[in-house]
Coordinates of C-alpha atoms and ligand atoms in Angstrom, one line a residue:
M46 CA -44.9 2.4 -41.7
T47 CA -41.6 3.6 -40.3
K48 CA -38.4 1.8 -41.3
Y49 CA -35.4 1.4 -39.0
V50 CA -31.7 1.7 -39.7
F51 CA -29.3 0.7 -36.9
V52 CA -25.7 1.6 -36.7
T53 CA -23.4 -0.5 -34.6
G54 CA -19.6 -0.4 -34.2
G55 CA -16.9 -3.0 -33.8
V56 CA -13.2 -3.4 -33.3
V57 CA -12.5 0.0 -31.7
S58 CA -14.6 3.0 -30.7
G59 CA -14.1 6.4 -32.3
L60 CA -14.6 5.1 -35.8
G61 CA -17.0 7.8 -36.8
K62 CA -20.2 5.9 -36.3
G63 CA -22.0 9.2 -35.6
I64 CA -20.9 10.6 -38.9
T65 CA -21.8 7.5 -40.7
A66 CA -25.3 7.5 -39.2
S67 CA -25.6 11.2 -40.1
S68 CA -24.4 10.7 -43.6
V69 CA -26.9 7.9 -44.3
A70 CA -29.7 10.1 -42.9
L71 CA -28.6 13.0 -45.1
L72 CA -28.6 10.8 -48.2
L73 CA -32.1 9.4 -47.4
K74 CA -33.4 12.9 -46.8
S75 CA -31.8 14.1 -50.0
R76 CA -34.0 11.5 -51.8
G77 CA -37.1 13.0 -50.3
Y78 CA -37.6 10.8 -47.2
K79 CA -38.4 12.2 -43.8
V80 CA -35.7 11.1 -41.4
F81 CA -35.2 11.1 -37.6
M82 CA -32.2 10.2 -35.6
Q83 CA -31.4 8.7 -32.3
K84 CA -28.4 7.8 -30.2
F85 CA -28.4 5.0 -27.6
D86 CA -25.7 5.4 -25.0
P87 CA -25.0 2.3 -22.9
Y88 CA -23.7 4.2 -19.8
I89 CA -25.6 4.3 -16.6
N90 CA -25.8 8.1 -16.3
V91 CA -29.2 9.3 -17.1
D92 CA -27.7 11.9 -19.3
P93 CA -24.1 13.3 -19.9
G94 CA -25.0 16.6 -18.0
T95 CA -22.9 15.8 -15.0
M96 CA -20.0 14.2 -16.8
S97 CA -16.7 16.0 -17.2
P98 CA -16.3 17.5 -20.7
I99 CA -12.7 16.5 -20.6
Q100 CA -13.8 12.8 -20.5
H101 CA -17.0 12.9 -22.5
G102 CA -16.7 16.0 -24.7
E103 CA -19.4 18.6 -25.1
V104 CA -22.9 18.2 -23.8
F105 CA -25.2 19.1 -26.7
V106 CA -28.6 20.5 -25.8
T107 CA -31.8 20.0 -27.9
Y108 CA -34.5 22.7 -28.2
D109 CA -36.7 20.9 -25.7
G110 CA -33.9 20.9 -23.1
C111 CA -32.5 17.5 -23.3
E112 CA -28.7 17.3 -22.4
T113 CA -27.3 14.8 -24.9
D114 CA -24.2 13.2 -26.4
L115 CA -22.2 15.4 -28.8
D116 CA -23.2 13.1 -31.7
L117 CA -26.6 14.7 -31.7
G118 CA -24.8 17.9 -32.8
H119 CA -23.4 16.1 -35.8
Y120 CA -26.9 14.7 -36.6
E121 CA -28.5 18.2 -36.5
R122 CA -25.7 19.8 -38.5
F123 CA -25.9 17.0 -41.2
I124 CA -29.7 16.6 -41.5
D125 CA -30.7 20.1 -40.5
E126 CA -33.6 18.8 -38.4
E127 CA -34.2 19.7 -34.7
L128 CA -34.0 16.6 -32.6
N129 CA -35.6 16.2 -29.1
Y130 CA -35.8 14.2 -25.9
T131 CA -36.5 10.9 -27.8
S132 CA -33.2 11.3 -29.6
N133 CA -30.8 10.4 -26.8
I134 CA -31.5 7.3 -24.7
T135 CA -29.1 6.0 -22.1
S136 CA -29.1 2.9 -19.9
G137 CA -29.7 5.3 -17.0
K138 CA -33.0 6.4 -18.6
I139 CA -34.1 2.9 -19.4
Y140 CA -33.3 1.5 -15.9
S141 CA -34.9 4.5 -14.1
S142 CA -38.0 4.2 -16.1
V143 CA -38.3 0.4 -15.5
I144 CA -37.7 0.8 -11.8
E145 CA -40.2 3.6 -11.5
K146 CA -42.8 1.3 -13.2
E147 CA -42.0 -1.5 -10.9
R148 CA -42.5 0.7 -7.9
K149 CA -45.9 1.9 -9.3
G150 CA -46.9 -1.7 -9.6
D151 CA -47.0 -1.8 -13.4
Y152 CA -45.5 -5.3 -13.4
L153 CA -47.5 -6.7 -10.5
G154 CA -46.9 -10.4 -10.1
A155 CA -43.8 -10.5 -12.4
T156 CA -40.1 -10.9 -11.7
V157 CA -38.6 -7.8 -13.5
Q158 CA -35.8 -9.0 -15.8
M159 CA -33.4 -7.9 -18.4
V160 CA -35.5 -9.7 -21.0
P161 CA -38.3 -8.8 -21.5
H162 CA -38.6 -5.7 -19.2
I163 CA -35.5 -3.8 -20.0
T164 CA -35.5 -4.9 -23.7
N165 CA -39.1 -3.9 -24.1
E166 CA -38.4 -0.5 -22.7
I167 CA -35.5 -0.1 -25.2
K168 CA -37.7 -1.3 -28.1
N169 CA -40.4 1.2 -27.0
K170 CA -37.9 4.0 -27.2
V171 CA -37.1 3.1 -30.8
Y172 CA -40.8 2.8 -31.8
E173 CA -41.7 6.0 -29.9
A174 CA -39.2 7.9 -32.0
G175 CA -40.8 6.6 -35.1
I176 CA -44.3 7.4 -33.9
T177 CA -43.7 10.9 -32.5
S178 CA -41.4 12.0 -35.4
K179 CA -43.7 10.5 -38.1
A180 CA -40.5 9.8 -40.0
D181 CA -40.2 7.4 -42.9
V182 CA -36.9 6.2 -41.6
V183 CA -35.5 6.4 -38.0
I184 CA -31.7 6.0 -37.8
T185 CA -30.5 4.7 -34.4
E186 CA -26.8 4.6 -33.5
I187 CA -25.6 2.4 -30.7
G188 CA -22.7 3.9 -28.7
G189 CA -19.6 1.8 -27.8
T190 CA -18.6 -1.4 -29.5
V191 CA -20.3 -4.7 -29.9
G192 CA -19.3 -7.0 -27.1
D193 CA -19.3 -4.3 -24.4
I194 CA -21.1 -5.5 -21.3
E195 CA -23.2 -2.3 -21.0
S196 CA -24.7 -2.5 -24.4
Q197 CA -25.8 -6.2 -24.4
S198 CA -29.4 -5.4 -23.6
M199 CA -29.6 -2.8 -26.3
I200 CA -28.2 -5.3 -28.9
E201 CA -30.7 -7.9 -27.7
A202 CA -33.5 -5.4 -28.2
L203 CA -32.3 -4.7 -31.7
R204 CA -32.3 -8.4 -32.4
Q205 CA -35.9 -8.6 -31.3
I206 CA -36.8 -5.6 -33.6
Q207 CA -35.1 -7.3 -36.5
Y208 CA -37.1 -10.4 -35.9
E209 CA -40.4 -8.5 -35.2
K210 CA -40.2 -6.1 -38.1
G211 CA -38.4 -8.3 -40.7
S212 CA -35.6 -7.4 -43.0
E213 CA -37.8 -5.3 -45.3
N214 CA -38.3 -2.8 -42.4
T215 CA -34.9 -3.0 -40.6
F216 CA -31.3 -2.4 -41.9
F217 CA -28.2 -3.0 -39.9
I218 CA -25.0 -1.1 -40.6
H219 CA -21.9 -2.4 -38.8
C220 CA -18.9 0.0 -38.7
T221 CA -15.5 -1.6 -38.3
L222 CA -11.8 -0.9 -38.8
I223 CA -9.5 -2.5 -41.4
P224 CA -6.0 -1.9 -40.0
Y225 CA -3.0 -1.5 -42.2
I226 CA 0.2 -3.4 -41.1
Y227 CA 3.3 -1.5 -42.0
G228 CA 6.2 -3.7 -43.0
S229 CA 4.2 -6.4 -44.6
N230 CA 2.1 -3.6 -46.2
E231 CA -1.2 -5.4 -45.8
L232 CA -4.8 -4.5 -44.9
K233 CA -6.2 -6.9 -42.4
T234 CA -9.8 -8.2 -42.3
K235 CA -9.6 -10.4 -39.2
P236 CA -10.7 -7.8 -36.6
T237 CA -13.8 -7.2 -38.7
Q238 CA -14.6 -10.9 -39.1
N239 CA -14.3 -11.2 -35.3
S240 CA -16.6 -8.3 -34.6
V241 CA -19.2 -9.5 -37.0
R242 CA -19.0 -12.9 -35.4
D243 CA -19.6 -11.2 -32.0
L244 CA -22.7 -9.5 -33.5
R245 CA -23.9 -12.8 -35.0
N246 CA -23.4 -14.5 -31.6
M247 CA -26.0 -12.1 -30.4
G248 CA -28.4 -13.0 -33.2
I249 CA -27.8 -10.1 -35.6
R250 CA -26.6 -10.4 -39.1
P251 CA -25.4 -7.0 -40.5
D252 CA -26.8 -5.9 -43.9
A253 CA -23.9 -3.7 -44.7
L254 CA -20.4 -3.1 -43.4
V255 CA -18.8 0.3 -43.3
C256 CA -15.1 -0.2 -43.1
R257 CA -12.8 2.6 -41.9
V258 CA -9.7 2.1 -44.0
P259 CA -6.7 4.3 -44.9
F260 CA -7.3 3.9 -48.7
S261 CA -9.9 2.1 -50.9
T262 CA -10.3 -1.6 -50.0
P263 CA -9.2 -3.8 -53.0
D264 CA -12.0 -6.0 -54.5
N265 CA -10.4 -9.3 -53.4
L266 CA -10.5 -8.0 -49.8
K267 CA -14.1 -7.0 -50.1
E268 CA -14.9 -10.4 -51.4
K269 CA -13.2 -12.0 -48.5
L270 CA -15.2 -9.8 -46.0
S271 CA -18.4 -10.6 -47.9
M272 CA -17.8 -14.3 -47.7
F273 CA -16.7 -14.4 -44.0
C274 CA -19.4 -12.0 -42.8
S275 CA -22.3 -13.1 -45.0
V276 CA -22.8 -9.6 -46.4
P277 CA -23.2 -9.1 -50.2
V278 CA -20.0 -7.7 -51.7
G279 CA -21.7 -4.5 -52.9
N280 CA -22.8 -3.8 -49.3
V281 CA -19.2 -3.6 -48.1
I282 CA -18.6 0.1 -48.0
D283 CA -15.3 1.9 -47.7
S284 CA -14.9 4.8 -45.3
V285 CA -11.6 6.2 -46.2
D286 CA -10.0 9.0 -44.1
V287 CA -11.1 12.4 -45.4
K288 CA -9.9 16.0 -45.0
N289 CA -13.2 17.2 -43.8
I290 CA -16.2 15.3 -42.5
Y291 CA -18.6 16.9 -44.9
D292 CA -17.0 14.8 -47.7
I293 CA -18.3 11.6 -46.1
P294 CA -21.9 11.6 -47.3
I295 CA -20.7 12.0 -50.9
N296 CA -18.3 9.1 -50.5
Y297 CA -21.1 6.9 -49.4
Y298 CA -23.4 8.2 -52.1
K299 CA -20.9 7.1 -54.7
Q300 CA -21.0 3.6 -53.2
H301 CA -24.8 3.6 -53.3
I302 CA -25.4 3.0 -49.6
D303 CA -28.7 4.8 -49.7
E304 CA -29.9 2.9 -52.7
I305 CA -29.0 -0.4 -51.0
I306 CA -31.1 0.5 -48.0
L307 CA -34.1 1.7 -50.0
K308 CA -34.0 -1.4 -52.1
Q309 CA -34.1 -3.6 -49.0
F310 CA -37.0 -1.4 -47.7
N311 CA -38.9 -1.8 -51.0
L312 CA -39.1 2.0 -51.2
P313 CA -38.8 3.9 -54.4
I314 CA -35.4 5.3 -55.2
K315 CA -36.2 8.9 -55.9
K316 CA -33.7 11.3 -57.4
A317 CA -31.2 12.6 -54.8
D318 CA -30.9 16.3 -54.4
L319 CA -27.3 16.9 -53.2
K320 CA -26.4 20.1 -55.1
Y321 CA -26.4 22.2 -51.9
W322 CA -24.1 19.7 -50.2
E323 CA -21.7 19.5 -53.2
D324 CA -21.5 23.3 -53.3
L325 CA -20.6 23.2 -49.6
I326 CA -17.8 20.8 -50.2
E327 CA -16.6 22.8 -53.1
T328 CA -16.4 25.9 -50.8
V329 CA -14.8 24.0 -47.9
N330 CA -12.1 22.4 -50.0
N331 CA -11.2 25.7 -51.7
L332 CA -11.0 28.2 -48.9
K333 CA -8.7 31.0 -50.0
K334 CA -7.4 32.5 -46.8
E335 CA -6.9 31.6 -43.1
I336 CA -7.8 33.3 -39.9
E337 CA -6.9 32.5 -36.3
I338 CA -9.4 32.7 -33.5
S339 CA -8.3 32.2 -29.8
L340 CA -10.6 30.0 -27.9
V341 CA -10.0 30.5 -24.2
G342 CA -11.3 27.6 -22.1
K343 CA -10.4 25.2 -19.4
Y344 CA -11.3 22.0 -21.1
V345 CA -9.0 22.6 -24.1
E346 CA -7.0 19.4 -23.8
L347 CA -10.1 17.7 -25.3
H348 CA -11.1 19.6 -28.4
D349 CA -14.4 17.7 -28.5
A350 CA -15.4 19.6 -25.4
Y351 CA -16.0 22.6 -27.7
I352 CA -17.0 20.8 -30.9
S353 CA -20.2 22.7 -31.7
V354 CA -18.4 26.0 -31.1
V355 CA -15.5 25.0 -33.4
E356 CA -18.0 23.8 -36.0
A357 CA -19.9 27.1 -35.8
L358 CA -16.7 29.0 -36.3
K359 CA -15.9 26.9 -39.3
H360 CA -19.4 27.4 -40.8
A361 CA -19.0 31.2 -40.5
G362 CA -15.5 30.8 -42.1
Y363 CA -17.1 29.1 -45.1
K364 CA -19.3 32.1 -45.7
H365 CA -16.4 34.5 -45.5
N366 CA -14.2 32.2 -47.6
L367 CA -11.8 31.7 -44.6
K368 CA -10.3 28.6 -43.0
V369 CA -10.6 29.1 -39.3
N370 CA -7.7 28.0 -37.2
V371 CA -8.3 27.7 -33.5
N372 CA -5.6 28.9 -31.1
W373 CA -6.4 26.8 -28.1
V374 CA -5.7 28.8 -24.9
D375 CA -5.8 27.1 -21.6
S376 CA -7.4 29.7 -19.2
E377 CA -5.7 28.3 -16.2
E378 CA -2.3 28.6 -17.8
L379 CA -3.1 32.1 -19.0
E380 CA -3.4 33.2 -15.3
K381 CA 0.4 32.7 -15.0
I382 CA 1.3 34.4 -18.3
D383 CA 2.2 38.1 -18.3
N384 CA 2.9 38.6 -22.0
L385 CA -0.6 38.4 -23.6
D386 CA 0.6 40.1 -26.8
E387 CA 2.6 36.9 -27.4
V388 CA -0.4 34.6 -26.7
F389 CA -2.8 36.5 -29.0
K390 CA -0.3 37.8 -31.6
N391 CA -1.8 35.9 -34.5
S392 CA -5.4 36.0 -33.4
S393 CA -8.1 38.2 -35.0
G394 CA -10.8 37.3 -32.5
I395 CA -11.2 36.0 -29.0
L396 CA -13.9 33.7 -27.9
V397 CA -14.7 32.6 -24.4
P398 CA -17.1 29.7 -24.4
G399 CA -19.3 28.1 -21.7
G400 CA -17.9 26.4 -18.6
F401 CA -18.6 25.5 -15.0
G402 CA -16.7 26.0 -11.7
Q403 CA -14.0 28.3 -10.4
R404 CA -10.9 26.9 -12.1
G405 CA -9.4 29.1 -14.8
I406 CA -11.9 31.9 -14.3
E407 CA -9.3 34.7 -13.8
G408 CA -7.5 33.6 -17.0
K409 CA -10.8 34.1 -18.9
I410 CA -11.3 37.5 -17.3
K411 CA -7.7 38.4 -18.4
A412 CA -8.4 37.3 -22.0
C413 CA -11.7 39.3 -22.1
K414 CA -10.0 42.4 -20.7
Y415 CA -7.3 42.1 -23.4
A416 CA -9.9 41.8 -26.1
R417 CA -11.8 44.9 -24.8
E418 CA -8.7 47.1 -24.4
N419 CA -7.1 46.1 -27.7
N420 CA -10.3 46.3 -29.8
I421 CA -10.1 42.6 -30.8
P422 CA -13.5 41.2 -31.7
Y423 CA -14.9 39.3 -28.7
L424 CA -17.7 36.7 -28.6
G425 CA -18.7 35.4 -25.1
I426 CA -20.9 32.4 -24.8
C427 CA -22.8 31.7 -21.5
L428 CA -19.9 31.7 -19.0
G429 CA -18.2 34.0 -21.6
M430 CA -21.0 36.5 -21.1
Q431 CA -20.8 36.3 -17.3
I432 CA -17.0 36.8 -17.5
A433 CA -17.5 39.9 -19.7
V434 CA -19.8 41.4 -17.2
I435 CA -17.5 40.8 -14.3
E436 CA -14.5 42.2 -16.3
F437 CA -16.5 45.3 -17.2
A438 CA -17.6 45.9 -13.6
R439 CA -14.1 45.5 -12.2
N440 CA -12.1 47.3 -14.7
V441 CA -14.4 49.9 -16.3
C442 CA -16.9 50.6 -13.4
K443 CA -14.0 50.1 -10.9
M444 CA -16.3 48.2 -8.6
E445 CA -14.6 46.1 -5.9
D446 CA -15.0 42.5 -4.9
V447 CA -17.1 41.6 -7.9
S448 CA -17.7 38.0 -8.9
S449 CA -20.2 35.3 -9.6
R450 CA -21.7 33.4 -6.7
E451 CA -20.6 30.3 -8.6
F452 CA -17.0 31.1 -7.9
D453 CA -17.2 33.2 -4.7
E454 CA -20.2 32.7 -2.4
T455 CA -19.3 35.6 -0.2
C456 CA -18.2 38.3 -2.6
K457 CA -19.6 41.8 -1.8
N458 CA -20.9 42.3 -5.3
P459 CA -22.3 39.1 -6.8
I460 CA -23.0 40.6 -10.2
I461 CA -23.7 37.1 -11.5
D462 CA -26.1 35.3 -9.1
L463 CA -27.9 32.1 -8.8
M464 CA -31.3 32.2 -10.6
A465 CA -34.2 32.5 -8.2
E466 CA -35.7 29.3 -9.6
Q467 CA -32.4 27.5 -8.7
K468 CA -32.4 28.4 -5.1
H469 CA -34.2 25.3 -3.9
V470 CA -32.8 22.9 -6.4
I471 CA -31.1 19.9 -4.7
N472 CA -30.3 17.5 -7.6
M473 CA -27.4 18.4 -9.9
G474 CA -28.6 16.4 -12.9
G475 CA -31.1 17.9 -15.4
T476 CA -31.9 20.9 -13.3
L477 CA -30.1 23.7 -15.2
R478 CA -32.2 26.2 -17.2
L479 CA -32.2 24.1 -20.3
G480 CA -33.3 24.4 -23.9
N481 CA -35.2 27.1 -25.8
Y482 CA -36.2 30.4 -24.2
E483 CA -37.3 33.4 -26.1
C484 CA -35.2 36.5 -26.2
T485 CA -36.5 40.0 -27.0
L486 CA -34.0 42.1 -28.8
V487 CA -33.7 45.9 -28.1
K488 CA -33.9 48.1 -31.2
N489 CA -30.9 50.0 -32.4
T490 CA -28.4 47.5 -30.9
L491 CA -25.8 45.3 -32.6
A492 CA -27.8 42.2 -31.6
H493 CA -30.9 43.5 -33.3
K494 CA -28.9 44.4 -36.4
L495 CA -27.3 41.0 -36.6
Y496 CA -30.4 38.9 -36.0
K497 CA -32.7 41.3 -38.1
S498 CA -35.5 40.3 -35.8
D499 CA -37.3 41.5 -32.7
K500 CA -37.6 38.1 -31.0
I501 CA -35.4 35.0 -31.2
L502 CA -35.3 31.5 -29.7
E503 CA -32.1 30.2 -28.5
R504 CA -31.0 27.2 -26.5
H505 CA -29.7 27.5 -22.9
R506 CA -27.7 25.6 -20.3
H507 CA -27.0 27.6 -17.1
R508 CA -27.8 28.0 -13.5
Y509 CA -26.5 31.6 -12.9
E510 CA -27.7 34.9 -14.3
F511 CA -26.9 38.6 -14.5
N512 CA -27.9 40.3 -11.3
N513 CA -30.3 43.1 -12.5
K514 CA -29.5 45.2 -9.4
Y515 CA -26.3 46.3 -11.1
K516 CA -27.7 47.1 -14.5
K517 CA -27.8 50.9 -14.1
Q518 CA -24.2 51.1 -12.9
L519 CA -23.0 49.2 -16.0
E520 CA -25.2 51.1 -18.4
D521 CA -23.9 54.4 -17.1
K522 CA -20.4 53.3 -18.2
G523 CA -21.5 52.3 -21.6
L524 CA -22.5 48.6 -21.5
V525 CA -25.6 47.9 -23.5
F526 CA -28.1 45.2 -22.5
S527 CA -29.5 44.3 -25.9
G528 CA -31.5 41.1 -25.3
Y529 CA -33.6 39.8 -22.4
N530 CA -36.2 37.2 -21.7
E531 CA -39.4 39.1 -21.1
P532 CA -41.3 36.8 -18.6
S533 CA -38.2 36.5 -16.3
D534 CA -36.5 39.8 -17.1
L535 CA -33.3 37.8 -17.4
V536 CA -30.4 39.3 -19.4
E537 CA -29.7 37.3 -22.5
I538 CA -27.3 39.5 -24.5
I539 CA -24.8 42.3 -23.6
E540 CA -22.7 44.4 -25.9
N541 CA -20.1 47.1 -25.8
P542 CA -20.7 49.8 -28.5
N543 CA -17.4 51.5 -27.7
H544 CA -15.6 48.6 -29.3
P545 CA -15.6 47.4 -33.0
F546 CA -17.3 44.0 -32.1
F547 CA -17.9 43.0 -28.5
I548 CA -21.0 40.9 -27.9
A549 CA -21.8 38.1 -25.4
C550 CA -24.9 36.0 -24.8
Q551 CA -26.3 33.8 -22.0
F552 CA -27.4 31.2 -24.4
H553 CA -25.5 28.8 -26.7
P554 CA -25.8 30.0 -30.3
E555 CA -23.3 27.3 -31.5
F556 CA -26.1 24.6 -31.3
K557 CA -28.1 26.3 -34.0
S558 CA -25.3 26.8 -36.5
R559 CA -25.4 24.8 -39.7
P560 CA -22.7 24.3 -42.3
T561 CA -24.8 25.9 -45.0
R562 CA -26.3 28.5 -42.7
P563 CA -23.9 30.0 -40.2
H564 CA -25.4 31.5 -37.0
P565 CA -25.6 35.4 -37.2
L566 CA -23.4 35.9 -34.1
F567 CA -20.7 33.6 -35.4
D568 CA -21.1 34.9 -39.0
N569 CA -20.5 38.5 -37.8
F570 CA -17.9 37.6 -35.3
I571 CA -15.8 36.1 -38.1
G572 CA -16.8 39.1 -40.4
A573 CA -15.4 41.5 -37.7
S574 CA -12.3 39.4 -37.2
K575 CA -11.6 39.5 -40.9
K576 CA -11.9 43.3 -40.8
Y577 CA -9.6 43.4 -37.7
K578 CA -7.0 41.4 -39.6
K579 CA -6.9 43.8 -42.5
Ligands
LIG648 N1 -21.5 28.1 -15.0 C1 -22.4 29.1 -15.6 C2 -23.8 28.9 -15.1 O1 -24.2 27.8 -14.7 C3 -22.3 29.1 -17.1 C4 -22.8 27.9 -17.7 C5 -22.4 27.7 -19.1 O2 -21.4 28.3 -19.6 N2 -23.0 26.7 -19.8 O3 -24.6 29.8 -15.2

């Protein structure tokens, strides 16, 4: 029977609940249990696909094409399991499904209500994850903080699960903040007491507290928290600030959080295999040299908008024993700057990531041209591939009025065009080309050499594609089309062999990078950047 761990948050948001949930999952997996993860987001959007990355951060994409919260990226990177559409549930999804059922007549005779109809739907999503994943333990994180209006129905559903399944099958972790007051030099427990009281007012007693705290909580404070919050003192876990997030599972391991959970579940405490993770931390904390990579995007004011790209760069850095520093370049600002030497003077590589809309496009094209002309390693992702094609057509093939239909509907040469399947799409949400598609790699190309494979599967999120009408013109000037999707003939990878390292892809390789297993494109991009630096 599946067991359920729930992770809630109190006091403030942004405490690292996602990392806590991921760390607990990693520890349980390291003890031989099959784990699965889920995030519940209380907002009304069906998914974050149409939200601004500057507000919400990156949209992560699962292999089966679900656009999700960025926390799922942490989950996958920590537990190294592919998640799916059952892993990100929003209030929007819950409400739509209940309303659809009501229209079909599934509730004939009933007044459809928050309890039990909405809460049943939420509970079903938790149970469905357990059934379809066949996991021993499902770890579900609830977004926001306890007390938010939006998440009340979710918390109520969890209360019912706690009651239905009993405490030997459910475990509640509540993440809170212990603030430090400068001057009186004290750590304060009151906000935690209050947030636990909020949770208990809704019928849930947490089994453990994870307290974000600047340094280890003294024993007397833990005892106080234990007494006020009715949590055993051993279940009050410190989450001290760390240099890198990969330290966190080990911090929790030392405080036995996984053993506490397994004991409550009456499950055997098998030996933990954490050697690979300890080796990773050893590497991360002892990186010998540094390297700077310029990331040219238009959402740079919120670094979370590119979190998987940055993590993928770091992972590749670990392999090459390099600490990767990102030079954040605002593409719109770049349009006004003439001295690019100054902007890129310390950078050993230029990366143009994904993006939407016309703003900042010319700045990205400028950065791409600079990389091509100065032999600086270039990695283009999704929009970064489309940009590379436009740049090549304009400046190498000397074609005029070249653009993407996304930015210029009426350009003479729409070298990037709307995909045929998109022409009749009306809704904006959930209608991009999403998730895994196969890509065939052309022999004797850089892509084939890097992947060491004839066929690959990568995750996508786009509406526009390379316009094959222009292929010959670009090939004649030396551009190589090294990957394509066979059934649709859609271009997936381009490269420039007259350059030390210039490659760009229509898909998002960053989603498949893991800290202990960097993605081949990132791995070799950093490798080439290291060479460039020498
Ligand atoms: N805006 C482009 C498209 O829709 C690129 C998308 C992306 O970079 N994710 O095709």
